[in-house]
Short mmCIF file of C-alpha atoms in Angstrom, two decimals:
data_model
loop_
_atom_site.label_atom_id
_atom_site.label_comp_id
_atom_site.label_asym_id
_atom_site.label_seq_id
_atom_site.Cartn_x
_atom_site.Cartn_y
_atom_site.Cartn_z
CA MET A 1 -14.25 20.63 -9.76
CA THR A 2 -10.69 19.53 -10.83
CA GLU A 3 -8.19 21.84 -12.82
CA THR A 4 -9.60 20.10 -16.13
CA GLY A 5 -13.13 21.09 -15.30
CA LYS A 6 -14.46 17.48 -15.42
CA GLY A 7 -15.48 16.99 -11.94
CA THR A 8 -13.60 14.77 -9.23
CA GLU A 9 -11.80 11.75 -10.37
CA ALA A 10 -14.19 9.74 -8.31
CA ASP A 11 -17.21 11.17 -10.17
CA GLN A 12 -15.60 10.43 -13.52
CA ASN A 13 -14.86 6.93 -12.33
CA SER A 14 -18.76 6.37 -11.60
CA GLN A 15 -20.11 7.57 -14.94
CA ARG A 16 -21.60 5.07 -17.43
CA ARG A 17 -20.04 2.27 -15.40
CA HIS A 18 -20.87 -1.58 -15.28
CA PRO A 19 -20.66 -3.51 -11.94
CA ARG A 20 -17.22 -5.20 -11.67
CA ARG A 21 -16.35 -8.49 -10.03
CA ILE A 22 -12.88 -7.72 -8.65
CA ILE A 23 -10.41 -9.78 -6.70
CA ILE A 24 -8.30 -7.71 -4.05
CA THR A 25 -5.24 -9.59 -3.10
CA GLY A 26 -3.61 -8.73 0.31
CA GLY A 27 -6.89 -7.14 1.34
CA ALA A 28 -6.65 -7.96 5.07
CA GLY A 29 -3.31 -5.75 5.15
CA PHE A 30 -2.84 -2.08 5.48
CA ILE A 31 -3.19 -0.42 2.09
CA GLY A 32 -5.13 -3.43 1.10
CA SER A 33 -7.84 -3.22 3.77
CA ASN A 34 -8.18 0.48 3.19
CA PHE A 35 -8.80 0.07 -0.49
CA VAL A 36 -11.32 -2.75 0.35
CA HIS A 37 -13.40 -0.48 2.58
CA TYR A 38 -12.91 2.33 -0.06
CA TRP A 39 -14.11 0.14 -2.85
CA CYS A 40 -16.98 -1.42 -0.97
CA ASP A 41 -18.17 2.05 0.01
CA ARG A 42 -17.85 3.61 -3.41
CA TYR A 43 -19.17 0.79 -5.67
CA PRO A 44 -21.63 -1.06 -3.42
CA GLU A 45 -23.00 -2.86 -6.48
CA ASP A 46 -19.47 -4.63 -7.09
CA ARG A 47 -18.84 -8.12 -6.24
CA VAL A 48 -15.51 -7.88 -4.05
CA ILE A 49 -13.50 -11.11 -3.28
CA VAL A 50 -10.52 -10.54 -0.92
CA LEU A 51 -7.75 -13.04 -1.07
CA ASP A 52 -5.28 -12.95 1.73
CA ALA A 53 -2.82 -15.48 3.31
CA LEU A 54 -3.18 -13.88 6.87
CA THR A 55 0.44 -13.83 7.47
CA TYR A 56 1.66 -11.73 10.39
CA ALA A 57 0.60 -8.43 8.74
CA GLY A 58 -2.72 -9.66 7.72
CA ASN A 59 -5.56 -9.08 10.16
CA LEU A 60 -9.23 -10.12 9.51
CA ARG A 61 -10.31 -7.31 12.14
CA ASN A 62 -9.48 -4.88 9.58
CA LEU A 63 -12.49 -6.16 7.52
CA GLU A 64 -15.10 -7.24 10.20
CA SER A 65 -17.44 -4.47 9.41
CA LEU A 66 -17.81 -5.79 5.74
CA GLU A 67 -18.45 -9.49 6.55
CA GLU A 68 -22.16 -9.38 6.46
CA ARG A 69 -22.32 -7.56 3.14
CA PRO A 70 -23.93 -9.88 0.40
CA ASN A 71 -21.35 -8.70 -2.31
CA PHE A 72 -18.34 -9.29 -0.03
CA ARG A 73 -16.24 -12.57 0.08
CA PHE A 74 -13.11 -13.31 2.06
CA VAL A 75 -10.80 -16.10 1.08
CA GLN A 76 -7.80 -17.19 3.03
CA GLY A 77 -5.45 -18.40 0.50
CA ASP A 78 -1.99 -17.88 -1.05
CA ILE A 79 -1.38 -16.16 -4.38
CA CYS A 80 1.05 -18.88 -5.24
CA ASP A 81 -1.77 -21.49 -5.24
CA ARG A 82 -2.55 -21.79 -8.96
CA LEU A 83 -5.35 -24.30 -8.31
CA LEU A 84 -7.16 -21.80 -5.95
CA LEU A 85 -6.71 -18.94 -8.31
CA ASP A 86 -8.08 -20.77 -11.24
CA ALA A 87 -11.03 -21.95 -9.22
CA LEU A 88 -11.76 -18.54 -7.85
CA LEU A 89 -11.47 -16.57 -11.31
CA LYS A 90 -13.77 -19.09 -12.78
CA GLN A 91 -16.40 -19.45 -9.91
CA GLU A 92 -16.55 -15.72 -9.25
CA LYS A 93 -16.40 -14.69 -12.94
CA VAL A 94 -13.76 -12.16 -12.13
CA ASP A 95 -13.10 -9.24 -14.56
CA ALA A 96 -10.55 -7.36 -12.41
CA ILE A 97 -7.67 -7.99 -10.07
CA ALA A 98 -6.20 -5.32 -7.89
CA HIS A 99 -3.06 -7.02 -6.66
CA LEU A 100 -1.74 -5.52 -3.33
CA ALA A 101 -0.46 -8.71 -1.67
CA ALA A 102 3.20 -8.34 -0.87
CA GLU A 103 5.90 -8.71 1.74
CA SER A 104 6.71 -5.03 2.08
CA HIS A 105 9.01 -4.28 5.17
CA VAL A 106 12.68 -3.71 4.40
CA ASP A 107 14.00 -4.64 7.62
CA ARG A 108 12.39 -8.17 7.31
CA SER A 109 13.61 -8.53 3.82
CA ILE A 110 17.15 -8.09 5.12
CA LEU A 111 16.63 -10.78 7.69
CA SER A 112 14.53 -13.13 5.38
CA PRO A 113 14.67 -12.22 1.61
CA GLY A 114 13.55 -15.59 0.51
CA ALA A 115 9.85 -15.06 1.42
CA PHE A 116 9.94 -11.68 -0.51
CA VAL A 117 11.17 -13.62 -3.81
CA ARG A 118 8.31 -16.06 -3.16
CA THR A 119 5.55 -13.70 -2.54
CA ASN A 120 6.49 -10.72 -4.55
CA VAL A 121 8.02 -12.40 -7.52
CA VAL A 122 6.51 -15.96 -7.78
CA GLY A 123 3.28 -14.71 -6.44
CA THR A 124 2.86 -12.08 -8.92
CA PHE A 125 3.83 -14.25 -11.86
CA THR A 126 1.30 -17.08 -10.77
CA LEU A 127 -1.58 -14.32 -10.71
CA LEU A 128 -0.52 -12.99 -14.11
CA GLU A 129 -0.48 -16.39 -15.58
CA ALA A 130 -3.83 -17.39 -14.05
CA PHE A 131 -5.42 -14.22 -15.00
CA ARG A 132 -4.09 -14.55 -18.59
CA HIS A 133 -5.72 -17.87 -19.02
CA HIS A 134 -8.94 -16.67 -17.52
CA TRP A 135 -8.96 -13.61 -19.88
CA GLU A 136 -8.10 -15.81 -23.02
CA ALA A 137 -10.58 -18.31 -22.10
CA HIS A 138 -13.24 -15.36 -22.33
CA GLN A 139 -11.97 -14.33 -25.73
CA LYS A 140 -9.77 -11.44 -24.13
CA PRO A 141 -12.54 -8.87 -23.15
CA SER A 142 -11.33 -5.37 -23.48
CA HIS A 143 -12.68 -4.22 -20.11
CA TYR A 144 -10.68 -6.88 -17.91
CA ARG A 145 -7.96 -5.08 -15.84
CA PHE A 146 -5.08 -6.27 -13.83
CA LEU A 147 -3.72 -3.56 -11.52
CA HIS A 148 -0.21 -4.24 -10.06
CA VAL A 149 0.47 -1.95 -7.09
CA SER A 150 4.16 -1.36 -6.43
CA THR A 151 6.54 1.06 -4.72
CA ASP A 152 8.93 3.94 -5.52
CA GLU A 153 11.77 1.87 -3.81
CA VAL A 154 12.27 0.19 -7.08
CA TYR A 155 14.06 3.31 -8.48
CA GLY A 156 16.77 3.32 -5.74
CA SER A 157 17.95 6.43 -3.82
CA LEU A 158 17.96 10.03 -4.60
CA GLY A 159 20.55 12.74 -3.62
CA SER A 160 19.18 15.91 -1.98
CA ASP A 161 19.20 17.91 -5.24
CA ASP A 162 18.17 15.08 -7.84
CA PRO A 163 14.79 15.43 -9.58
CA ALA A 164 12.02 13.14 -8.27
CA PHE A 165 11.41 9.77 -9.71
CA SER A 166 9.30 9.90 -12.85
CA GLU A 167 7.89 6.77 -14.86
CA THR A 168 10.98 6.79 -16.92
CA THR A 169 13.47 6.65 -14.08
CA SER A 170 15.77 3.75 -14.56
CA TYR A 171 15.25 0.91 -11.87
CA ALA A 172 18.01 0.62 -9.31
CA PRO A 173 16.63 -1.37 -6.27
CA ASN A 174 19.02 -1.55 -3.08
CA SER A 175 17.08 -3.92 -0.76
CA PRO A 176 15.72 -7.43 -1.19
CA TYR A 177 12.40 -5.99 -0.81
CA SER A 178 12.71 -3.38 -3.69
CA ALA A 179 14.54 -5.89 -5.80
CA SER A 180 11.71 -8.29 -5.47
CA LYS A 181 9.12 -5.59 -6.28
CA ALA A 182 11.13 -4.62 -9.40
CA GLY A 183 11.03 -8.18 -10.42
CA SER A 184 7.27 -8.17 -10.12
CA ASP A 185 6.85 -4.79 -11.87
CA HIS A 186 8.81 -6.32 -14.87
CA PHE A 187 6.70 -9.32 -15.05
CA ALA A 188 3.47 -7.15 -15.10
CA ARG A 189 5.04 -5.13 -17.87
CA ALA A 190 6.16 -7.99 -19.92
CA TYR A 191 2.69 -9.63 -19.73
CA TYR A 192 1.20 -6.63 -21.46
CA HIS A 193 3.87 -6.36 -24.10
CA THR A 194 3.87 -10.13 -24.88
CA TYR A 195 0.38 -11.25 -24.37
CA ASN A 196 -1.40 -7.94 -24.57
CA LEU A 197 -2.74 -8.63 -21.29
CA PRO A 198 -4.43 -5.41 -19.86
CA THR A 199 -2.12 -4.62 -16.93
CA LEU A 200 -1.55 -1.35 -15.29
CA ILE A 201 1.41 -0.66 -12.71
CA THR A 202 1.31 1.98 -10.14
CA ASN A 203 4.49 3.05 -7.95
CA CYS A 204 3.76 4.78 -4.78
CA SER A 205 5.50 6.66 -2.17
CA ASN A 206 5.26 5.89 1.61
CA ASN A 207 1.69 5.35 2.75
CA TYR A 208 0.39 6.00 6.38
CA GLY A 209 -3.08 5.92 7.88
CA PRO A 210 -5.37 3.52 9.79
CA TYR A 211 -4.61 -0.36 10.11
CA HIS A 212 -0.88 0.11 9.71
CA PHE A 213 1.14 -2.71 11.33
CA PRO A 214 3.29 -1.65 14.17
CA GLU A 215 6.63 -2.41 12.54
CA LYS A 216 6.35 0.61 10.17
CA LEU A 217 7.78 4.08 11.30
CA ILE A 218 4.62 6.05 11.97
CA PRO A 219 2.62 3.38 13.93
CA LEU A 220 5.84 2.28 15.68
CA MET A 221 6.48 5.95 16.97
CA CYS A 222 2.72 6.46 17.91
CA ILE A 223 2.65 3.01 19.94
CA ASN A 224 5.96 3.39 21.53
CA ILE A 225 5.07 6.89 22.81
CA LEU A 226 1.91 5.43 24.22
CA LEU A 227 3.92 2.90 25.90
CA GLY A 228 6.61 5.17 27.10
CA LYS A 229 9.22 3.21 25.15
CA SER A 230 12.36 4.58 23.05
CA LEU A 231 11.75 6.00 19.67
CA PRO A 232 14.43 4.33 17.44
CA VAL A 233 15.64 6.72 14.67
CA TYR A 234 17.96 5.16 12.23
CA GLY A 235 21.44 6.77 11.65
CA ASP A 236 21.25 10.60 11.57
CA GLY A 237 17.53 10.90 10.86
CA GLN A 238 18.09 12.86 7.84
CA ASN A 239 16.77 10.25 5.31
CA VAL A 240 13.65 11.83 3.30
CA ARG A 241 10.42 10.11 2.33
CA ASP A 242 7.48 11.43 0.33
CA TRP A 243 4.34 10.64 2.55
CA LEU A 244 1.00 9.71 0.90
CA TYR A 245 -2.09 9.44 2.97
CA VAL A 246 -3.67 5.96 2.42
CA GLU A 247 -7.07 7.40 1.40
CA ASP A 248 -5.42 9.47 -1.33
CA HIS A 249 -3.80 6.37 -2.64
CA CYS A 250 -7.00 4.52 -2.72
CA ARG A 251 -8.72 7.26 -4.82
CA ALA A 252 -5.55 7.18 -7.14
CA LEU A 253 -5.81 3.25 -7.58
CA ASP A 254 -9.47 3.66 -8.38
CA THR A 255 -8.74 6.36 -11.03
CA VAL A 256 -5.93 4.30 -12.62
CA ILE A 257 -8.30 1.18 -12.88
CA HIS A 258 -11.13 3.11 -14.45
CA GLN A 259 -9.25 5.71 -16.49
CA GLY A 260 -5.60 4.29 -17.13
CA GLN A 261 -4.19 2.92 -20.25
CA PRO A 262 -3.37 -0.71 -20.17
CA GLY A 263 0.42 -0.96 -20.31
CA GLU A 264 1.09 2.13 -18.59
CA THR A 265 2.82 2.96 -15.41
CA TYR A 266 1.58 5.75 -13.17
CA ASN A 267 3.52 7.24 -10.21
CA ILE A 268 1.51 8.15 -7.14
CA GLY A 269 2.94 10.34 -4.43
CA GLY A 270 1.77 12.76 -1.78
CA ASN A 271 3.78 15.99 -2.56
CA ASN A 272 4.99 15.66 1.09
CA GLU A 273 8.88 15.18 1.38
CA VAL A 274 9.83 15.06 5.00
CA LYS A 275 12.92 14.07 6.94
CA ASN A 276 12.46 11.05 9.16
CA ILE A 277 13.73 12.85 12.21
CA ASP A 278 11.16 15.96 11.33
CA LEU A 279 8.35 13.38 11.07
CA VAL A 280 9.18 11.85 14.41
CA HIS A 281 9.14 15.37 16.03
CA MET A 282 5.78 16.06 14.31
CA LEU A 283 4.34 13.02 15.77
CA CYS A 284 5.68 13.86 19.22
CA ASP A 285 4.08 17.29 19.11
CA LEU A 286 0.84 15.75 17.98
CA MET A 287 0.88 13.05 20.79
CA ASP A 288 1.86 15.70 23.42
CA GLU A 289 -1.25 17.79 22.11
CA LEU A 290 -3.75 14.85 21.67
CA ALA A 291 -2.90 12.20 24.24
CA PRO A 292 -3.84 13.04 27.90
CA ASP A 293 -1.94 10.44 29.93
CA LEU A 294 1.32 9.81 28.38
CA PRO A 295 3.87 7.92 30.39
CA VAL A 296 6.66 10.39 29.41
CA ARG A 297 5.99 13.98 28.54
CA PRO A 298 7.18 15.67 26.55
CA CYS A 299 7.80 12.62 24.45
CA HIS A 300 10.54 13.94 22.33
CA GLN A 301 12.91 12.88 25.19
CA LEU A 302 12.23 9.32 24.01
CA ILE A 303 14.04 9.87 20.71
CA THR A 304 16.99 7.60 20.62
CA TYR A 305 19.41 7.23 17.41
CA VAL A 306 20.22 3.63 16.53
CA LYS A 307 22.61 2.02 14.06
CA ASP A 308 21.56 2.68 10.51
CA ARG A 309 19.83 0.06 8.31
CA PRO A 310 22.12 -1.53 5.94
CA GLY A 311 21.87 0.06 2.44
CA HIS A 312 19.36 2.63 3.58
CA ASP A 313 18.30 4.64 0.84
CA ARG A 314 18.72 8.59 1.49
CA ARG A 315 15.82 9.93 -0.16
CA TYR A 316 12.57 9.11 -2.28
CA ALA A 317 10.51 11.62 -4.09
CA ILE A 318 7.60 11.04 -6.60
CA ASP A 319 7.04 13.18 -9.62
CA ALA A 320 3.13 12.56 -10.01
CA SER A 321 2.47 14.92 -12.88
CA LYS A 322 1.45 12.17 -15.33
CA VAL A 323 -1.36 10.79 -13.22
CA LYS A 324 -2.56 14.38 -12.49
CA THR A 325 -2.21 15.45 -16.25
CA GLU A 326 -3.61 12.38 -17.89
CA LEU A 327 -6.14 11.20 -15.28
CA GLY A 328 -6.85 14.23 -13.20
CA TRP A 329 -5.87 12.75 -9.75
CA THR A 330 -3.99 14.99 -7.07
CA PRO A 331 -3.57 14.16 -3.37
CA GLN A 332 -5.91 16.03 -1.16
CA GLU A 333 -4.24 15.49 2.31
CA THR A 334 -1.36 17.64 3.50
CA VAL A 335 1.04 15.70 5.66
CA GLU A 336 -0.04 17.72 8.81
CA ARG A 337 -3.66 16.97 8.38
CA GLY A 338 -3.10 13.15 7.57
CA LEU A 339 -0.71 12.85 10.60
CA ARG A 340 -3.50 14.34 12.89
CA LYS A 341 -5.94 11.84 11.70
CA THR A 342 -3.63 8.86 11.93
CA VAL A 343 -2.45 9.68 15.44
CA GLN A 344 -6.03 10.22 16.58
CA TRP A 345 -6.92 6.83 15.11
CA TYR A 346 -4.08 5.10 17.17
CA LEU A 347 -5.37 6.75 20.15
CA ASP A 348 -8.95 5.64 19.48
CA HIS A 349 -8.11 1.99 18.70
CA PRO A 350 -5.87 0.46 21.24
CA SER A 351 -7.93 -2.70 21.02
CA TRP A 352 -6.69 -3.08 17.54
CA TRP A 353 -2.93 -2.45 18.15
CA ARG A 354 -2.44 -4.01 21.47
CA PRO A 355 -2.98 -7.65 20.42
CA LEU A 356 -0.39 -7.18 17.64
CA LEU A 357 2.36 -6.69 20.18
CA SER A 358 2.87 -10.35 20.52
CA GLU A 359 6.12 -12.11 21.73
CA GLU A 360 6.94 -12.96 18.28
CA TYR A 361 6.62 -9.16 17.25
CA GLN A 362 8.82 -8.31 20.34
CA ALA A 363 11.53 -10.77 19.37
CA TYR A 364 11.65 -9.26 15.84
CA TYR A 365 11.79 -5.89 17.30
CA ARG A 366 14.70 -6.58 19.61
CA LYS A 367 16.69 -8.26 16.67
CA VAL A 368 16.23 -4.99 14.56
CA TYR A 369 16.72 -2.41 17.12
CA ALA A 370 19.16 -3.96 19.67
#
C-alpha cells in the first residue's frame, strides 16, 4: 500500500481501464525501449505502435522479444514526417502518444546543434499538430492524451545549497540540448492553453539502466572498465546529478498518463543526488566485485580527469513532491541497488553493447575526450 492507502500506483492505473491504442515515439532508444517493454507487459490488451527513426542511438535489438506479439507494431519513421504521422494516427485509431523521441546527449548538441533543433523542436511541433487535427476530427475525446517526456536540464544549474527544481522553477537552459527541450516543452504547454489539447509534460532527472547507449556516463564507465580503457571524468568530478532508475521512470510515466491532469507538468526524480566522481567510484567498486576477469584491477586506477565540458551545469536536483502528493508515485530503487542491477546487466549482455562500438562511435569518442 502507498502512504495514501490506495494501493500501488500501478494498481490504480489498471482499475476500470479501457484498452488504449498508443504510439510511443523513440521506442527503440534507451528510455523508450524500457517504457515499451513496461507498457506491453503491464497492458497486454493495448495496441502499441513504436515509431523510431533508428538513428545511431536507436536499436531494434532492444525490442526483438516483442516482435511476435499481435498487438505490437514497429514503424521506422521520422517524427517530422507529417504525412506518415497523419496516416498512422488514422489507420491505428490512436488515442494516446507517449513522446520520448529526442536527441539527448549534451556533448553531441555542442558539436551538432542543428539536429537537436530539428528533432526536439520541429519534431515535437509536428507531432502536436498531427495529434491535434486527429483529436479534433474525432470531436475532441476527453480520454485522449499526449505525454511529452522532457528533462530537468531545462531549468539550468543549481548551486550546492539551492533548493531542488520544482514545476514552477524558471527555465534557464545552458546547452543546445536543454534549449531545444525547453522549446519543445513550451510548445506542448501552449497547445494545451491555446487548443485545449490534453497534453502532459514530465521533466525527469538522469536515467540509468538496461539498453543505455555507450556514450552516456554509466554505460561508458562500465564498458571502458571491461575493456581496460581510461575512465574520463570531466573537470573536477564534483558535478552533481539526481539518478533515476529507468523502471521507476516508466512507472511514473504510466501514472501520469492515467492520473495526471491535462495541462500539468510533473517533475520525476530518483531522490539520489550523487557527485560524478563518487558515482564512478561506486561503479568501480561494483565492477571489482562482480566482474571476474577485468583487464585492470582495481579499476579505480583507470580514472582520468579530462577537460571540462563547455557550459557544464554544476548540479541538478528534482523536487518530486507534486507527483508523490497528487498521484501517489515514489521511486522504489536506491542508487546502490539500481547501479548493481545495471552493472550486472552490462556484464550479462556483451553481445548487445559490443556491436555499438563502431568506428563512427570511436571517432566521436576521440573528438569528445581527446
